[in-house]
Coordinates of C-alpha atoms in Angstrom, one line a residue:
M1 CA 20.8 -7.5 -23.1
S2 CA 19.9 -10.8 -24.7
A3 CA 20.2 -11.1 -28.5
T4 CA 17.2 -13.4 -28.5
A5 CA 15.0 -11.1 -26.5
P6 CA 15.6 -7.5 -27.8
V7 CA 14.5 -4.6 -25.6
L8 CA 12.6 -1.8 -27.2
L9 CA 14.5 1.5 -26.8
R10 CA 13.1 5.0 -26.3
R11 CA 13.7 7.3 -29.2
G12 CA 16.4 9.8 -28.6
R13 CA 17.9 7.8 -25.7
P14 CA 20.0 5.0 -27.2
G15 CA 20.5 2.0 -24.9
E16 CA 17.6 3.0 -22.5
P17 CA 14.7 0.5 -22.1
V18 CA 11.2 1.9 -22.5
F19 CA 9.2 2.2 -19.3
A20 CA 6.8 -0.6 -20.3
N21 CA 9.7 -3.0 -20.6
L22 CA 11.0 -1.9 -17.2
V23 CA 7.5 -2.6 -15.7
R24 CA 7.4 -6.0 -17.4
S25 CA 10.8 -6.9 -16.0
E26 CA 9.9 -5.8 -12.5
W27 CA 6.6 -7.8 -12.7
V28 CA 8.6 -10.9 -13.6
K29 CA 11.0 -10.3 -10.7
I30 CA 8.4 -9.7 -8.1
R31 CA 6.7 -13.0 -9.0
T32 CA 9.9 -14.9 -8.2
V33 CA 10.2 -13.6 -4.7
G34 CA 8.6 -16.2 -2.4
T35 CA 8.0 -13.8 0.4
I36 CA 5.6 -11.8 -1.8
V37 CA 3.2 -14.8 -2.1
W38 CA 3.2 -15.3 1.7
C39 CA 2.5 -11.7 2.2
L40 CA -0.5 -11.8 -0.1
L41 CA -1.7 -15.0 1.6
A42 CA -1.4 -13.4 5.1
L43 CA -3.2 -10.3 3.9
T44 CA -6.0 -12.5 2.5
A45 CA -6.3 -14.6 5.6
L46 CA -6.5 -11.6 7.9
A47 CA -9.0 -9.6 5.8
V48 CA -11.4 -12.4 5.0
G49 CA -10.8 -14.4 8.3
I50 CA -11.7 -11.5 10.5
A51 CA -14.7 -10.6 8.3
V52 CA -16.0 -14.1 8.7
L53 CA -15.6 -13.8 12.5
F54 CA -17.7 -10.6 12.4
A55 CA -20.2 -12.3 10.2
F56 CA -20.9 -15.0 12.8
K57 CA -21.3 -12.3 15.4
E58 CA -23.6 -10.2 13.2
Q59 CA -26.1 -13.1 12.9
A60 CA -27.0 -12.6 16.5
Q61 CA -27.2 -8.8 16.3
G62 CA -30.1 -6.5 15.3
R63 CA -30.2 -3.7 12.8
Q64 CA -26.8 -2.2 12.0
A65 CA -25.8 1.0 10.3
I66 CA -24.0 0.4 7.1
E67 CA -21.2 2.7 8.3
V68 CA -20.5 0.2 11.2
L69 CA -20.5 -2.7 8.8
V70 CA -17.9 -1.0 6.6
S71 CA -15.7 -0.3 9.5
M72 CA -15.9 -3.9 10.8
S73 CA -15.1 -5.3 7.3
H74 CA -11.9 -3.1 7.3
L75 CA -10.5 -4.4 10.6
G76 CA -8.7 -7.3 9.0
L77 CA -7.2 -5.1 6.3
S78 CA -6.0 -2.7 9.0
F79 CA -4.0 -5.5 10.6
G80 CA -3.0 -6.9 7.3
Q81 CA -1.4 -3.6 6.1
L82 CA 1.8 -4.8 7.8
A83 CA 1.9 -7.6 5.2
V84 CA 1.8 -5.0 2.5
V85 CA 4.7 -3.2 4.1
V86 CA 6.7 -6.4 4.2
L87 CA 5.8 -7.1 0.5
A88 CA 7.0 -3.7 -0.7
A89 CA 10.1 -3.7 1.5
T90 CA 11.1 -7.1 0.3
S91 CA 10.6 -6.3 -3.4
I92 CA 13.6 -3.9 -3.3
G93 CA 15.3 -4.9 0.0
S94 CA 16.0 -8.4 -1.5
E95 CA 17.9 -6.7 -4.4
Y96 CA 20.1 -4.9 -1.9
G97 CA 20.6 -8.0 0.1
T98 CA 21.6 -10.2 -2.8
G99 CA 23.5 -7.5 -4.7
M100 CA 21.1 -8.0 -7.6
I101 CA 20.4 -4.3 -7.7
R102 CA 23.7 -3.7 -9.5
T103 CA 22.5 -5.9 -12.3
S104 CA 19.1 -4.3 -12.3
L105 CA 20.6 -0.8 -12.6
G106 CA 23.3 -1.8 -15.1
G107 CA 21.1 -1.5 -18.1
V108 CA 19.1 1.5 -17.0
P109 CA 21.0 4.8 -17.4
R110 CA 18.4 6.8 -15.4
R111 CA 17.9 5.0 -12.1
A112 CA 14.9 7.0 -11.1
R113 CA 12.9 5.4 -14.0
W114 CA 13.8 2.0 -12.7
L115 CA 12.6 2.9 -9.2
M116 CA 9.4 4.3 -10.7
A117 CA 8.8 1.1 -12.6
K118 CA 9.2 -1.0 -9.4
A119 CA 6.9 1.4 -7.5
F120 CA 4.3 1.1 -10.3
V121 CA 4.3 -2.7 -10.0
V122 CA 4.2 -2.8 -6.2
G123 CA 1.5 -0.1 -6.1
A124 CA -0.6 -1.8 -8.7
L125 CA -0.4 -5.2 -6.9
A126 CA -1.4 -3.6 -3.6
L127 CA -4.2 -1.7 -5.3
V128 CA -5.8 -4.8 -6.9
A129 CA -5.4 -6.9 -3.7
G130 CA -6.8 -4.1 -1.5
V131 CA -9.9 -3.5 -3.7
L132 CA -10.7 -7.2 -4.1
L133 CA -10.2 -8.1 -0.4
S134 CA -12.1 -5.0 0.7
V135 CA -15.1 -5.9 -1.5
V136 CA -15.1 -9.5 -0.4
S137 CA -14.8 -8.7 3.3
F138 CA -17.6 -6.1 3.1
A139 CA -19.8 -8.6 1.2
V140 CA -19.3 -11.2 3.9
V141 CA -20.2 -8.9 6.7
Y142 CA -23.0 -7.2 4.8
A143 CA -24.6 -10.6 3.9
S144 CA -24.6 -11.7 7.5
A145 CA -26.4 -8.7 8.9
P146 CA -30.1 -9.5 9.7
A147 CA -31.0 -5.8 8.8
V148 CA -29.0 -2.9 7.6
V149 CA -29.7 0.8 7.9
G150 CA -28.4 2.4 4.7
T151 CA -27.6 1.1 1.2
F152 CA -24.4 -0.1 -0.3
A153 CA -25.2 1.9 -3.4
D154 CA -24.5 5.2 -1.5
P155 CA -21.5 6.8 -3.2
Q156 CA -19.9 7.4 0.2
V157 CA -20.2 3.7 1.0
V158 CA -18.7 2.7 -2.4
R159 CA -15.8 5.1 -1.9
A160 CA -15.2 3.8 1.6
V161 CA -15.3 0.2 0.5
L162 CA -13.0 0.7 -2.5
G163 CA -10.8 3.2 -0.7
F164 CA -8.7 0.5 1.0
G165 CA -7.2 -0.3 -2.3
P166 CA -5.7 3.2 -3.0
Y167 CA -4.7 3.4 0.7
L168 CA -2.7 0.1 0.5
S169 CA -1.3 1.1 -2.9
A170 CA 0.1 4.4 -1.5
L171 CA 1.3 2.6 1.6
A172 CA 3.2 0.1 -0.5
V173 CA 4.9 2.8 -2.5
L174 CA 5.7 4.7 0.7
S175 CA 7.3 1.5 2.1
L176 CA 9.2 0.9 -1.1
A177 CA 10.6 4.5 -0.9
V178 CA 11.6 4.1 2.8
T179 CA 13.3 0.8 2.2
T180 CA 15.2 2.4 -0.7
I181 CA 16.4 5.2 1.6
V182 CA 17.6 2.9 4.3
R183 CA 18.9 0.3 1.8
G184 CA 17.6 -2.8 3.7
T185 CA 14.5 -4.9 4.1
A186 CA 14.7 -5.0 7.9
G187 CA 15.3 -1.3 8.2
G188 CA 12.4 -0.4 6.0
I189 CA 10.0 -2.7 7.9
I190 CA 11.1 -1.3 11.2
V191 CA 10.7 2.3 10.1
M192 CA 7.2 1.6 8.7
F193 CA 6.2 -0.4 11.8
V194 CA 7.1 2.6 14.0
L195 CA 5.3 5.0 11.7
I196 CA 2.1 2.9 11.6
F197 CA 1.9 1.5 15.1
V198 CA 4.2 3.5 17.4
V199 CA 4.0 7.1 16.4
P200 CA 0.2 7.3 16.5
L201 CA 0.2 5.9 20.0
L202 CA 2.8 8.5 21.1
V203 CA 0.9 11.4 19.6
S204 CA -2.5 10.3 20.8
G205 CA -3.4 11.9 24.1
S206 CA -0.2 14.1 24.1
P207 CA -0.1 17.9 23.9
V208 CA 0.4 17.5 20.2
S209 CA -2.5 15.1 19.7
G210 CA -4.0 17.5 17.1
L211 CA -1.2 16.4 14.7
E212 CA -2.5 12.8 14.7
R213 CA -4.9 13.6 11.8
F214 CA -2.0 14.6 9.7
L215 CA -0.1 11.4 10.1
P216 CA -0.1 9.7 6.7
V217 CA -0.7 6.1 8.0
G218 CA -1.9 4.3 11.1
M219 CA -4.0 1.5 12.4
T220 CA -7.1 3.5 13.2
P221 CA -8.6 6.9 12.4
P222 CA -8.0 9.8 12.6
S223 CA -4.7 9.1 10.7
A224 CA -5.0 10.9 7.4
G225 CA -4.6 8.0 5.0
L226 CA -7.5 6.0 6.5
A227 CA -9.9 8.9 6.0
I228 CA -10.7 7.6 2.5
T229 CA -11.9 4.3 4.0
Q230 CA -14.5 6.0 6.2
V231 CA -18.2 6.4 5.1
G232 CA -18.7 9.6 7.1
P233 CA -16.3 12.3 8.4
M234 CA -13.8 11.1 11.0
L235 CA -14.2 12.5 14.4
G236 CA -11.3 15.0 14.7
G237 CA -9.9 13.8 11.4
L238 CA -9.5 15.2 7.9
P239 CA -12.2 14.8 5.1
P240 CA -11.7 11.6 3.0
W241 CA -9.9 13.1 0.0
G242 CA -8.1 15.6 2.1
G243 CA -6.6 12.8 4.3
F244 CA -5.7 10.7 1.3
A245 CA -4.0 13.8 -0.3
V246 CA -1.8 14.0 2.9
L247 CA -0.8 10.3 2.4
C248 CA -0.1 10.9 -1.3
A249 CA 2.0 14.0 -0.5
S250 CA 4.0 12.1 2.1
T251 CA 4.5 9.2 -0.4
A252 CA 5.6 11.6 -3.2
A253 CA 8.1 13.3 -0.8
A254 CA 9.6 9.9 0.3
M255 CA 9.9 8.8 -3.4
G256 CA 11.6 12.1 -4.2
V257 CA 14.2 11.5 -1.5
A258 CA 14.6 7.8 -2.5
Q259 CA 15.2 8.8 -6.2
Y260 CA 17.7 11.4 -5.3
L261 CA 19.7 9.1 -3.0
L262 CA 19.5 6.3 -5.5
T263 CA 21.0 8.4 -8.2
R264 CA 23.7 10.1 -6.0
R265 CA 25.2 7.2 -4.1
D266 CA 26.7 3.8 -4.9
V267 CA 24.3 0.9 -4.6

C-alpha cells in the first residue's frame, strides 16, 4: 500500500480496502489491457456495421413490423457477444497468465470481494456498451424503413431494445466466472464458445430439444437469456423476464463456484 495514496479501510476490518476502492482499482486495470479496447471495437463494428447493411436493404422494402426491425438490429450484437466473452475472460485470465493475480489478492483478505469488484466493473462495461450499441443499431435500422407497423414507444419495444445491455452484462459476468474456474483465458473462451454456439446446435432437433429454452445463452432464440431482447413471446421459449432470470441464476451459480474455488485453492 503506497504511503502517498492511502486506501480507505472498512470499519471493523483493519487492512481491508473498501469495495469502492477495489472497483476503482479494477477499473484502472481493465483500461490498461489492450485486448479490452479491441474487443469493444469489434463489438461496435459488428453491431453497427450489420445494422447499416440492413438499413440499405430496408430502403428497398415495404412496410415492416417493428418486431422485425428490432430483431434485425440485434443480429450484429448476437455475433458480437463473442467479443464480450473475450473481454471478460481476458480481464481475469491475463492476471493468471502474468501472475499478477498474486499481487491483486495480496492486499485483499477476502478474495471473494475482489472477484465481485472485478465482476462489477466487467458487467457495468458490458451493460453500457450493450445499451448504447443496441440503441444506435435500432435507430439506424428504424430510420431506414420506409414504413413501420408499430411504435418504438411501446414498452415491450423499449424493453427489447435496451434488453441487450443486461444480457451482455450477465454474459460478461458468466464468462468471468467460468474463466476464474478454469484459471485461463483460452479455457474460459473455449467453454463459453461451446456453451453459446455448440450446445444449442446439439440440443436443437434432438430428443431433449425442449431443454433449449432453458439454456442461459446462445446465438438465437429460444435460448433463455435472449428472451429479454424479443418484443413478443418467443416461439417455444420462456417469457422475457423468466428467460433472463434463468441467465441470472446460471451466472450467480457460476460466480458462487468461482468464489469458492478462488478462496480454497492456491492462485
